[in-house]
PDB file of C-alpha atoms in Angstrom:
ATOM      1  CA  MET A 522      15.480-223.215-212.869  1.00 72.00           C
ATOM      2  CA  ASP A 523      11.647-223.054-213.004  1.00 78.00           C
ATOM      3  CA  LEU A 524      10.787-219.463-213.210  1.00 84.00           C
ATOM      4  CA  VAL A 525       6.803-220.183-213.651  1.00 86.00           C
ATOM      5  CA  GLU A 526       6.892-222.625-210.449  1.00 88.00           C
ATOM      6  CA  LEU A 527       9.072-219.941-208.635  1.00 89.00           C
ATOM      7  CA  GLY A 528       6.457-217.220-209.120  1.00 88.00           C
ATOM      8  CA  GLU A 529       3.543-219.537-208.215  1.00 90.00           C
ATOM      9  CA  PHE A 530       5.380-220.554-205.158  1.00 91.00           C
ATOM     10  CA  LEU A 531       6.199-217.081-204.119  1.00 90.00           C
ATOM     11  CA  ARG A 532       2.805-215.708-204.684  1.00 89.00           C
ATOM     12  CA  SER A 533       1.455-218.863-202.468  1.00 90.00           C
ATOM     13  CA  ARG A 534       3.718-217.968-199.557  1.00 88.00           C
ATOM     14  CA  ARG A 535       3.306-214.485-199.653  1.00 86.00           C
ATOM     15  CA  ALA A 536      -0.685-215.002-199.322  1.00 87.00           C
ATOM     16  CA  ARG A 537      -0.458-216.971-196.081  1.00 85.00           C
ATOM     17  CA  ILE A 538       1.416-214.243-193.954  1.00 81.00           C
ATOM     18  CA  ARG A 539      -0.318-211.995-192.037  1.00 79.00           C
ATOM     19  CA  PRO A 540       1.158-208.397-191.804  1.00 75.00           C
ATOM     20  CA  GLY A 541       1.377-208.467-187.936  1.00 72.00           C
ATOM     21  CA  GLU A 542       3.515-211.659-187.989  1.00 71.00           C
ATOM     22  CA  VAL A 543       6.394-209.663-189.661  1.00 70.00           C
ATOM     23  CA  GLY A 544       5.682-206.149-187.820  1.00 65.00           C
ATOM     24  CA  LEU A 545       3.639-204.550-190.286  1.00 69.00           C
ATOM     25  CA  PRO A 546       0.420-202.843-189.292  1.00 67.00           C
ATOM     26  CA  GLU A 547      -2.746-204.549-189.966  1.00 69.00           C
ATOM     27  CA  SER A 548      -5.415-203.164-191.917  1.00 67.00           C
ATOM     28  CA  SER A 549      -9.269-203.768-193.017  1.00 61.00           C
ATOM     29  CA  ARG A 550      -8.428-202.167-196.127  1.00 69.00           C
ATOM     30  CA  ARG A 551      -6.178-204.576-197.624  1.00 66.00           C
ATOM     31  CA  ARG A 552      -7.072-206.004-201.197  1.00 70.00           C
ATOM     32  CA  VAL A 553      -5.206-208.951-201.235  1.00 69.00           C
ATOM     33  CA  PRO A 554      -4.555-211.740-198.439  1.00 73.00           C
ATOM     34  CA  GLY A 555      -1.331-211.747-196.762  1.00 82.00           C
ATOM     35  CA  LEU A 556       1.508-209.435-197.424  1.00 85.00           C
ATOM     36  CA  ARG A 557       1.765-207.150-200.572  1.00 85.00           C
ATOM     37  CA  ARG A 558       4.501-207.460-203.143  1.00 88.00           C
ATOM     38  CA  ASP A 559       6.252-204.251-202.189  1.00 87.00           C
ATOM     39  CA  GLU A 560       6.349-205.315-198.725  1.00 86.00           C
ATOM     40  CA  VAL A 561       7.950-208.651-199.308  1.00 87.00           C
ATOM     41  CA  ALA A 562      10.474-206.639-201.522  1.00 88.00           C
ATOM     42  CA  VAL A 563      11.180-204.476-198.768  1.00 85.00           C
ATOM     43  CA  LEU A 564      11.802-207.481-195.984  1.00 83.00           C
ATOM     44  CA  ALA A 565      14.135-209.204-198.520  1.00 84.00           C
ATOM     45  CA  GLY A 566      16.004-206.157-199.373  1.00 83.00           C
ATOM     46  CA  ALA A 567      15.023-206.112-203.001  1.00 86.00           C
ATOM     47  CA  SER A 568      13.722-203.610-205.383  1.00 88.00           C
ATOM     48  CA  VAL A 569      10.000-203.770-205.861  1.00 89.00           C
ATOM     49  CA  ASP A 570      10.456-204.177-209.618  1.00 89.00           C
ATOM     50  CA  TYR A 571      13.093-206.970-209.288  1.00 89.00           C
ATOM     51  CA  TYR A 572      10.619-208.810-206.812  1.00 90.00           C
ATOM     52  CA  ASN A 573       7.297-208.307-209.215  1.00 89.00           C
ATOM     53  CA  GLN A 574       9.450-209.936-211.983  1.00 89.00           C
ATOM     54  CA  LEU A 575       9.905-212.774-209.908  1.00 90.00           C
ATOM     55  CA  GLU A 576       6.615-213.237-209.073  1.00 87.00           C
ATOM     56  CA  GLN A 577       5.411-212.865-212.950  1.00 88.00           C
ATOM     57  CA  SER A 578       8.006-215.608-213.600  1.00 86.00           C
ATOM     58  CA  ARG A 579      10.494-213.332-215.622  1.00 82.00           C
ATOM     59  CA  GLY A 580      13.787-211.667-214.877  1.00 77.00           C
ATOM     60  CA  ALA A 581      17.180-212.882-213.754  1.00 82.00           C
ATOM     61  CA  GLN A 582      17.931-215.942-211.750  1.00 87.00           C
ATOM     62  CA  PRO A 583      18.057-214.810-208.113  1.00 88.00           C
ATOM     63  CA  SER A 584      21.381-214.807-206.532  1.00 86.00           C
ATOM     64  CA  GLU A 585      21.948-217.617-203.305  1.00 83.00           C
ATOM     65  CA  GLN A 586      21.744-214.454-200.995  1.00 81.00           C
ATOM     66  CA  MET A 587      18.612-213.165-202.393  1.00 87.00           C
ATOM     67  CA  VAL A 588      17.064-216.671-202.232  1.00 88.00           C
ATOM     68  CA  ALA A 589      18.057-216.838-198.549  1.00 85.00           C
ATOM     69  CA  ALA A 590      16.500-213.225-198.035  1.00 85.00           C
ATOM     70  CA  LEU A 591      13.328-214.444-199.620  1.00 89.00           C
ATOM     71  CA  ALA A 592      13.200-217.464-197.236  1.00 87.00           C
ATOM     72  CA  ARG A 593      13.510-215.285-194.344  1.00 82.00           C
ATOM     73  CA  ALA A 594      11.002-212.750-195.609  1.00 84.00           C
ATOM     74  CA  LEU A 595       8.344-215.599-196.276  1.00 86.00           C
ATOM     75  CA  ARG A 596       9.144-217.358-193.045  1.00 84.00           C
ATOM     76  CA  LEU A 597       9.619-220.639-194.823  1.00 84.00           C
ATOM     77  CA  THR A 598      10.159-223.818-193.052  1.00 81.00           C
ATOM     78  CA  GLU A 599      13.283-225.901-193.626  1.00 77.00           C
ATOM     79  CA  ASP A 600      11.329-228.375-196.221  1.00 83.00           C
ATOM     80  CA  GLU A 601      10.051-225.075-197.891  1.00 87.00           C
ATOM     81  CA  ARG A 602      13.308-223.375-198.076  1.00 83.00           C
ATOM     82  CA  ALA A 603      15.011-226.339-199.752  1.00 85.00           C
ATOM     83  CA  HIS A 604      12.238-226.417-202.077  1.00 90.00           C
ATOM     84  CA  LEU A 605      12.887-222.544-202.863  1.00 89.00           C
ATOM     85  CA  TYR A 606      16.466-223.314-203.380  1.00 87.00           C
ATOM     86  CA  PHE A 607      15.560-225.832-206.133  1.00 88.00           C
ATOM     87  CA  LEU A 608      13.140-224.055-208.126  1.00 89.00           C
ATOM     88  CA  ALA A 609      15.499-220.928-208.367  1.00 89.00           C
ATOM     89  CA  GLY A 610      18.126-223.329-209.417  1.00 88.00           C
ATOM     90  CA  ARG A 611      20.605-222.913-206.749  1.00 88.00           C
ATOM     91  CA  PRO A 612      22.314-225.368-204.479  1.00 85.00           C
ATOM     92  CA  LEU A 613      21.365-225.710-200.879  1.00 78.00           C
ATOM     93  CA  PRO A 614      23.969-223.515-198.844  1.00 70.00           C
ATOM     94  CA  PRO A 615      25.865-225.216-195.856  1.00 62.00           C
ATOM     95  CA  ARG A 616      24.516-224.812-192.199  1.00 59.00           C
ATOM     96  CA  HIS A 617      27.056-222.132-191.249  1.00 53.00           C
ATOM     97  CA  GLY A 618      27.095-219.947-194.310  1.00 53.00           C
ATOM     98  CA  VAL A 619      26.032-216.391-195.242  1.00 50.00           C
ATOM     99  CA  ALA A 620      22.850-218.006-196.488  1.00 52.00           C
ATOM    100  CA  ALA A 621      22.104-220.012-193.448  1.00 63.00           C
ATOM    101  CA  HIS A 622      18.540-220.550-192.191  1.00 74.00           C
ATOM    102  CA  VAL A 623      17.868-218.480-189.190  1.00 79.00           C
ATOM    103  CA  HIS A 624      16.577-220.210-186.541  1.00 78.00           C
ATOM    104  CA  PRO A 625      12.881-219.400-186.171  1.00 75.00           C
ATOM    105  CA  GLY A 626      13.075-218.494-182.500  1.00 80.00           C
ATOM    106  CA  MET A 627      16.112-216.375-183.222  1.00 84.00           C
ATOM    107  CA  LEU A 628      13.846-214.550-186.033  1.00 83.00           C
ATOM    108  CA  ASP A 629      10.983-214.453-183.601  1.00 82.00           C
ATOM    109  CA  LEU A 630      13.005-212.691-180.847  1.00 87.00           C
ATOM    110  CA  LEU A 631      14.480-210.384-183.406  1.00 88.00           C
ATOM    111  CA  GLU A 632      10.984-209.097-184.739  1.00 84.00           C
ATOM    112  CA  ARG A 633      10.041-208.511-181.023  1.00 86.00           C
ATOM    113  CA  LEU A 634      12.840-205.759-180.770  1.00 88.00           C
ATOM    114  CA  PRO A 635      11.810-202.943-183.261  1.00 85.00           C
ATOM    115  CA  ASN A 636      13.125-200.200-181.004  1.00 87.00           C
ATOM    116  CA  THR A 637      16.453-201.770-180.479  1.00 92.00           C
ATOM    117  CA  PRO A 638      19.395-202.261-182.617  1.00 93.00           C
ATOM    118  CA  ALA A 639      19.675-206.291-183.145  1.00 94.00           C
ATOM    119  CA  ALA A 640      20.820-208.954-185.782  1.00 93.00           C
ATOM    120  CA  VAL A 641      21.347-212.490-185.981  1.00 92.00           C
ATOM    121  CA  ILE A 642      24.640-213.728-186.758  1.00 92.00           C
ATOM    122  CA  THR A 643      26.341-217.065-187.271  1.00 91.00           C
ATOM    123  CA  ASP A 644      29.109-218.209-184.734  1.00 92.00           C
ATOM    124  CA  LEU A 645      31.905-216.962-187.027  1.00 92.00           C
ATOM    125  CA  HIS A 646      30.190-213.900-187.305  1.00 93.00           C
ATOM    126  CA  THR A 647      28.572-213.947-190.467  1.00 90.00           C
ATOM    127  CA  ALA A 648      25.367-211.570-190.409  1.00 88.00           C
ATOM    128  CA  LEU A 649      22.081-213.538-191.371  1.00 86.00           C
ATOM    129  CA  VAL A 650      19.708-210.786-190.640  1.00 86.00           C
ATOM    130  CA  GLN A 651      19.450-207.568-188.841  1.00 88.00           C
ATOM    131  CA  ASN A 652      16.740-205.061-188.340  1.00 88.00           C
ATOM    132  CA  ARG A 653      16.371-201.482-189.548  1.00 86.00           C
ATOM    133  CA  LEU A 654      18.052-199.912-186.350  1.00 90.00           C
ATOM    134  CA  ALA A 655      21.059-202.039-186.947  1.00 91.00           C
ATOM    135  CA  THR A 656      21.634-201.490-190.150  1.00 89.00           C
ATOM    136  CA  ALA A 657      21.232-197.403-189.387  1.00 89.00           C
ATOM    137  CA  LEU A 658      24.007-198.318-186.641  1.00 90.00           C
ATOM    138  CA  LEU A 659      26.377-200.696-188.313  1.00 88.00           C
ATOM    139  CA  GLY A 660      25.807-200.193-192.194  1.00 85.00           C
ATOM    140  CA  PRO A 661      23.857-202.472-194.536  1.00 81.00           C
ATOM    141  CA  SER A 662      25.331-206.136-194.673  1.00 76.00           C
ATOM    142  CA  LEU A 663      27.720-206.827-197.118  1.00 74.00           C
ATOM    143  CA  GLU A 664      27.211-209.435-199.964  1.00 72.00           C
ATOM    144  CA  LYS A 665      30.289-211.277-199.396  1.00 78.00           C
ATOM    145  CA  LYS A 666      31.006-215.118-200.011  1.00 77.00           C
ATOM    146  CA  GLY A 667      33.111-218.000-198.408  1.00 82.00           C
ATOM    147  CA  VAL A 668      35.093-216.551-195.517  1.00 88.00           C
ATOM    148  CA  GLU A 669      34.920-213.091-196.486  1.00 90.00           C
ATOM    149  CA  ALA A 670      31.225-213.027-195.373  1.00 88.00           C
ATOM    150  CA  SER A 671      32.513-213.295-191.780  1.00 92.00           C
ATOM    151  CA  PHE A 672      33.105-209.948-190.060  1.00 94.00           C
ATOM    152  CA  LEU A 673      35.543-211.771-187.659  1.00 95.00           C
ATOM    153  CA  TYR A 674      37.739-212.592-190.747  1.00 96.00           C
ATOM    154  CA  ARG A 675      37.479-209.053-192.252  1.00 96.00           C
ATOM    155  CA  TRP A 676      38.046-207.610-189.058  1.00 96.00           C
ATOM    156  CA  PHE A 677      41.675-208.680-189.440  1.00 97.00           C
ATOM    157  CA  THR A 678      42.271-208.647-193.149  1.00 96.00           C
ATOM    158  CA  ASP A 679      40.268-205.432-194.192  1.00 95.00           C
ATOM    159  CA  PRO A 680      40.929-202.042-192.283  1.00 94.00           C
ATOM    160  CA  GLU A 681      37.651-200.792-193.478  1.00 93.00           C
ATOM    161  CA  ALA A 682      35.877-203.286-191.075  1.00 93.00           C
ATOM    162  CA  ARG A 683      37.035-201.322-188.065  1.00 94.00           C
ATOM    163  CA  LEU A 684      35.986-197.970-189.196  1.00 92.00           C
ATOM    164  CA  ARG A 685      32.642-197.874-187.017  1.00 92.00           C
ATOM    165  CA  TYR A 686      34.895-199.080-184.027  1.00 94.00           C
ATOM    166  CA  HIS A 687      36.772-196.374-181.663  1.00 94.00           C
ATOM    167  CA  PRO A 688      40.354-196.849-182.366  1.00 94.00           C
ATOM    168  CA  ASP A 689      41.179-197.187-178.530  1.00 94.00           C
ATOM    169  CA  GLU A 690      38.922-200.252-178.529  1.00 93.00           C
ATOM    170  CA  HIS A 691      40.637-202.168-181.656  1.00 96.00           C
ATOM    171  CA  ASP A 692      42.993-204.211-179.422  1.00 96.00           C
ATOM    172  CA  HIS A 693      40.416-205.230-177.091  1.00 95.00           C
ATOM    173  CA  GLN A 694      37.959-206.309-179.826  1.00 95.00           C
ATOM    174  CA  SER A 695      40.809-208.410-181.543  1.00 96.00           C
ATOM    175  CA  ARG A 696      41.581-210.275-178.140  1.00 96.00           C
ATOM    176  CA  VAL A 697      37.781-211.020-177.775  1.00 95.00           C
ATOM    177  CA  PHE A 698      37.375-212.150-181.677  1.00 96.00           C
ATOM    178  CA  VAL A 699      40.227-214.816-181.222  1.00 96.00           C
ATOM    179  CA  ALA A 700      39.247-216.066-177.893  1.00 95.00           C
ATOM    180  CA  ASP A 701      35.639-216.594-179.170  1.00 95.00           C
ATOM    181  CA  LEU A 702      36.991-218.382-182.067  1.00 95.00           C
ATOM    182  CA  ARG A 703      38.887-220.744-180.333  1.00 94.00           C
ATOM    183  CA  ALA A 704      35.703-221.549-178.345  1.00 93.00           C
ATOM    184  CA  VAL A 705      33.807-222.225-181.311  1.00 93.00           C
ATOM    185  CA  SER A 706      36.416-224.495-182.979  1.00 92.00           C
ATOM    186  CA  ALA A 707      36.148-226.823-179.678  1.00 91.00           C
ATOM    187  CA  ARG A 708      32.511-226.667-179.959  1.00 89.00           C
ATOM    188  CA  ARG A 709      32.499-227.666-183.545  1.00 87.00           C
ATOM    189  CA  GLY A 710      35.328-230.249-183.327  1.00 85.00           C
ATOM    190  CA  GLY A 711      37.564-228.015-185.516  1.00 76.00           C
ATOM    191  CA  ASP A 712      35.769-228.897-188.604  1.00 84.00           C
ATOM    192  CA  SER A 713      37.011-227.743-191.985  1.00 87.00           C
ATOM    193  CA  GLU A 714      35.441-224.503-192.222  1.00 88.00           C
ATOM    194  CA  VAL A 715      36.743-223.188-188.815  1.00 92.00           C
ATOM    195  CA  ARG A 716      40.341-224.879-189.800  1.00 92.00           C
ATOM    196  CA  GLY A 717      40.312-223.069-193.149  1.00 93.00           C
ATOM    197  CA  MET A 718      39.451-219.668-191.476  1.00 94.00           C
ATOM    198  CA  ILE A 719      42.347-220.064-188.887  1.00 95.00           C
ATOM    199  CA  ARG A 720      44.868-220.920-191.699  1.00 95.00           C
ATOM    200  CA  GLN A 721      44.002-218.326-193.803  1.00 96.00           C
ATOM    201  CA  LEU A 722      43.845-215.783-190.734  1.00 97.00           C
ATOM    202  CA  VAL A 723      47.367-216.993-189.522  1.00 97.00           C
ATOM    203  CA  ALA A 724      48.682-216.444-192.945  1.00 97.00           C
ATOM    204  CA  ALA A 725      47.082-213.016-193.671  1.00 96.00           C
ATOM    205  CA  SER A 726      47.583-211.403-190.355  1.00 97.00           C
ATOM    206  CA  SER A 727      50.224-211.219-187.800  1.00 97.00           C
ATOM    207  CA  GLU A 728      47.949-209.608-185.181  1.00 97.00           C
ATOM    208  CA  PHE A 729      45.814-212.767-185.330  1.00 97.00           C
ATOM    209  CA  ALA A 730      48.765-215.164-185.422  1.00 97.00           C
ATOM    210  CA  ASP A 731      50.037-213.584-182.142  1.00 97.00           C
ATOM    211  CA  LEU A 732      46.724-213.757-180.408  1.00 97.00           C
ATOM    212  CA  TRP A 733      45.913-217.130-181.555  1.00 97.00           C
ATOM    213  CA  GLY A 734      49.302-218.419-179.956  1.00 95.00           C
ATOM    214  CA  GLN A 735      48.341-216.942-176.605  1.00 95.00           C
ATOM    215  CA  GLN A 736      45.422-219.794-176.297  1.00 94.00           C
ATOM    216  CA  GLU A 737      42.849-217.504-174.777  1.00 95.00           C
ATOM    217  CA  VAL A 738      39.243-219.263-175.073  1.00 94.00           C
ATOM    218  CA  ALA A 739      36.187-217.362-173.892  1.00 92.00           C
ATOM    219  CA  VAL A 740      32.662-217.269-175.882  1.00 89.00           C
ATOM    220  CA  ARG A 741      31.637-213.489-176.345  1.00 86.00           C
ATOM    221  CA  ARG A 742      28.331-212.895-174.458  1.00 86.00           C
ATOM    222  CA  ALA A 743      28.434-209.473-173.447  1.00 86.00           C
ATOM    223  CA  ASP A 744      30.533-206.333-174.078  1.00 89.00           C
ATOM    224  CA  ARG A 745      30.623-202.768-174.006  1.00 90.00           C
ATOM    225  CA  LYS A 746      31.314-200.935-177.422  1.00 92.00           C
ATOM    226  CA  ARG A 747      32.083-197.490-178.607  1.00 93.00           C
ATOM    227  CA  LEU A 748      30.692-196.939-181.983  1.00 94.00           C
ATOM    228  CA  ILE A 749      31.459-194.367-184.376  1.00 93.00           C
ATOM    229  CA  HIS A 750      28.188-193.276-186.442  1.00 91.00           C
ATOM    230  CA  PRO A 751      28.777-191.152-189.310  1.00 88.00           C
ATOM    231  CA  ASP A 752      26.026-188.751-188.281  1.00 88.00           C
ATOM    232  CA  LEU A 753      25.606-189.378-184.382  1.00 91.00           C
ATOM    233  CA  GLY A 754      29.493-189.521-183.691  1.00 92.00           C
ATOM    234  CA  VAL A 755      30.476-191.839-180.953  1.00 93.00           C
ATOM    235  CA  ILE A 756      27.949-193.890-179.383  1.00 94.00           C
ATOM    236  CA  GLU A 757      28.857-196.194-176.322  1.00 94.00           C
ATOM    237  CA  LEU A 758      26.428-199.222-176.057  1.00 94.00           C
ATOM    238  CA  ASP A 759      26.222-202.570-174.358  1.00 94.00           C
ATOM    239  CA  CYS A 760      26.322-205.416-176.570  1.00 94.00           C
ATOM    240  CA  LEU A 761      24.412-208.492-175.150  1.00 93.00           C
ATOM    241  CA  SER A 762      24.421-211.998-177.124  1.00 92.00           C
ATOM    242  CA  LEU A 763      21.900-214.942-176.893  1.00 92.00           C
ATOM    243  CA  LEU A 764      22.979-218.105-178.373  1.00 90.00           C
ATOM    244  CA  SER A 765      20.779-220.709-179.864  1.00 86.00           C
ATOM    245  CA  GLU A 766      20.746-224.033-178.202  1.00 82.00           C
ATOM    246  CA  ASP A 767      23.333-225.548-180.533  1.00 81.00           C
ATOM    247  CA  GLY A 768      25.550-222.625-180.394  1.00 85.00           C
ATOM    248  CA  SER A 769      25.534-222.048-184.140  1.00 86.00           C
ATOM    249  CA  GLN A 770      23.729-218.591-184.313  1.00 89.00           C
ATOM    250  CA  ARG A 771      23.624-215.704-181.950  1.00 92.00           C
ATOM    251  CA  LEU A 772      21.025-213.122-181.533  1.00 94.00           C
ATOM    252  CA  LEU A 773      22.983-209.663-180.802  1.00 94.00           C
ATOM    253  CA  TRP A 774      21.202-206.575-179.321  1.00 94.00           C
ATOM    254  CA  PHE A 775      22.325-203.099-178.410  1.00 95.00           C
ATOM    255  CA  THR A 776      21.218-201.231-175.138  1.00 94.00           C
ATOM    256  CA  ALA A 777      22.444-197.675-173.838  1.00 92.00           C
ATOM    257  CA  PRO A 778      24.274-197.894-170.420  1.00 90.00           C
ATOM    258  CA  VAL A 779      22.797-195.654-167.589  1.00 87.00           C
ATOM    259  CA  GLY A 780      24.218-192.388-168.002  1.00 81.00           C
ATOM    260  CA  GLY A 781      25.683-190.397-170.715  1.00 82.00           C
ATOM    261  CA  ASP A 782      23.889-189.389-173.934  1.00 90.00           C
ATOM    262  CA  SER A 783      23.741-192.833-175.657  1.00 91.00           C
ATOM    263  CA  ALA A 784      19.829-193.177-175.224  1.00 91.00           C
ATOM    264  CA  GLU A 785      19.373-190.127-176.785  1.00 92.00           C
ATOM    265  CA  LYS A 786      21.344-190.813-179.789  1.00 91.00           C
ATOM    266  CA  LEU A 787      19.573-194.345-180.029  1.00 90.00           C
ATOM    267  CA  GLU A 788      16.244-192.463-180.324  1.00 89.00           C
ATOM    268  CA  LEU A 789      17.699-190.170-183.067  1.00 90.00           C
ATOM    269  CA  LEU A 790      18.904-193.667-184.802  1.00 87.00           C
ATOM    270  CA  GLY A 791      15.746-194.575-184.942  1.00 81.00           C
ATOM    271  CA  VAL A 792      14.571-191.769-187.092  1.00 81.00           C
ATOM    272  CA  LEU A 793      17.372-192.243-189.402  1.00 73.00           C
ATOM    273  CA  GLY A 794      16.408-195.769-189.786  1.00 60.00           C
ATOM    274  CA  SER A 795      13.120-194.921-190.494  1.00 50.00           C
ATOM    275  CA  GLN A 796      14.137-192.735-193.217  1.00 54.00           C
ATOM    276  CA  ALA A 797      16.306-195.398-194.702  1.00 48.00           C
ATOM    277  CA  LEU A 798      13.156-197.669-194.751  1.00 41.00           C
ATOM    278  CA  ASN A 799      10.920-195.149-196.376  1.00 45.00           C
ATOM    279  CA  THR A 800      13.675-194.548-199.210  1.00 45.00           C
ATOM    280  CA  ALA A 801      13.779-198.445-199.689  1.00 41.00           C
ATOM    281  CA  ARG A 802       9.515-198.632-199.828  1.00 40.00           C
ATOM    282  CA  GLU A 803       9.644-195.971-202.504  1.00 42.00           C
ATOM    283  CA  GLY A 804      11.804-198.154-204.754  1.00 41.00           C
ATOM    284  CA  GLY A 805      15.244-197.504-203.699  1.00 38.00           C
ATOM    285  CA  PRO A 806      17.934-199.846-205.179  1.00 33.00           C
ATOM    286  CA  GLY A 807      17.645-203.411-203.773  1.00 36.00           C
ATOM    287  CA  ARG A 808      20.476-205.875-203.337  1.00 36.00           C
ATOM    288  CA  HIS A 809      20.177-208.970-205.358  1.00 32.00           C
TER     289      HIS A 809
END
């Protein structure tokens, strides 16, 4: 790890980004080129103090998750991202893991949906990045490693993963998850990551084992969900999915169906999301 080079590299990448490129307001009163330190911290989900320490070449070594978040916040290219991992003394993660590099096209589309809950996930349902409304709707991304980073895996092994889904829909969601996983397994040619997840799920969940034996296969492209928000109650939403060209990543976004009160609840969700963002900007605890 090279703290001096890391700090200089972060400063140089921060200075080249225009605020409008990351959804922040432009202003002629800015005293520095590019983004401010506090803005990068918010985009990366870190505390301002922690990010300041990184740029000042001091502080603790950033975790792999934090390096991935910084790479996304600073819009690094593949080569720049690899260099950032080198400077941080962290191994470059595998393509499909929790720290996978978000496809630039997916990230651009995500940023064009500021008023819609949206996220980019891997084909194994590992969250890579989500906007503030998705965080308000689904809760913050969990810092899990390995197979536990996958929401699909946690769905069958951790009861808390289902808390935001209406109980009447648990069976349907389970079937859809398993059918989608079989499609992913075929597309990937049954690589070791997929085989390992299937093996662990069969051993850990009789529900998964039974569904896997039914041989259903279908890529998950759209669905209607009833989500349970701790403040707003049940919200019925359409969940749409756009796959990257190679199928390794997906952009998910949620819209309100015609009729009902879901549209109104999404507007209220926007208020809750803004409050959470303001708390983070005031120096709330970051995840690193």
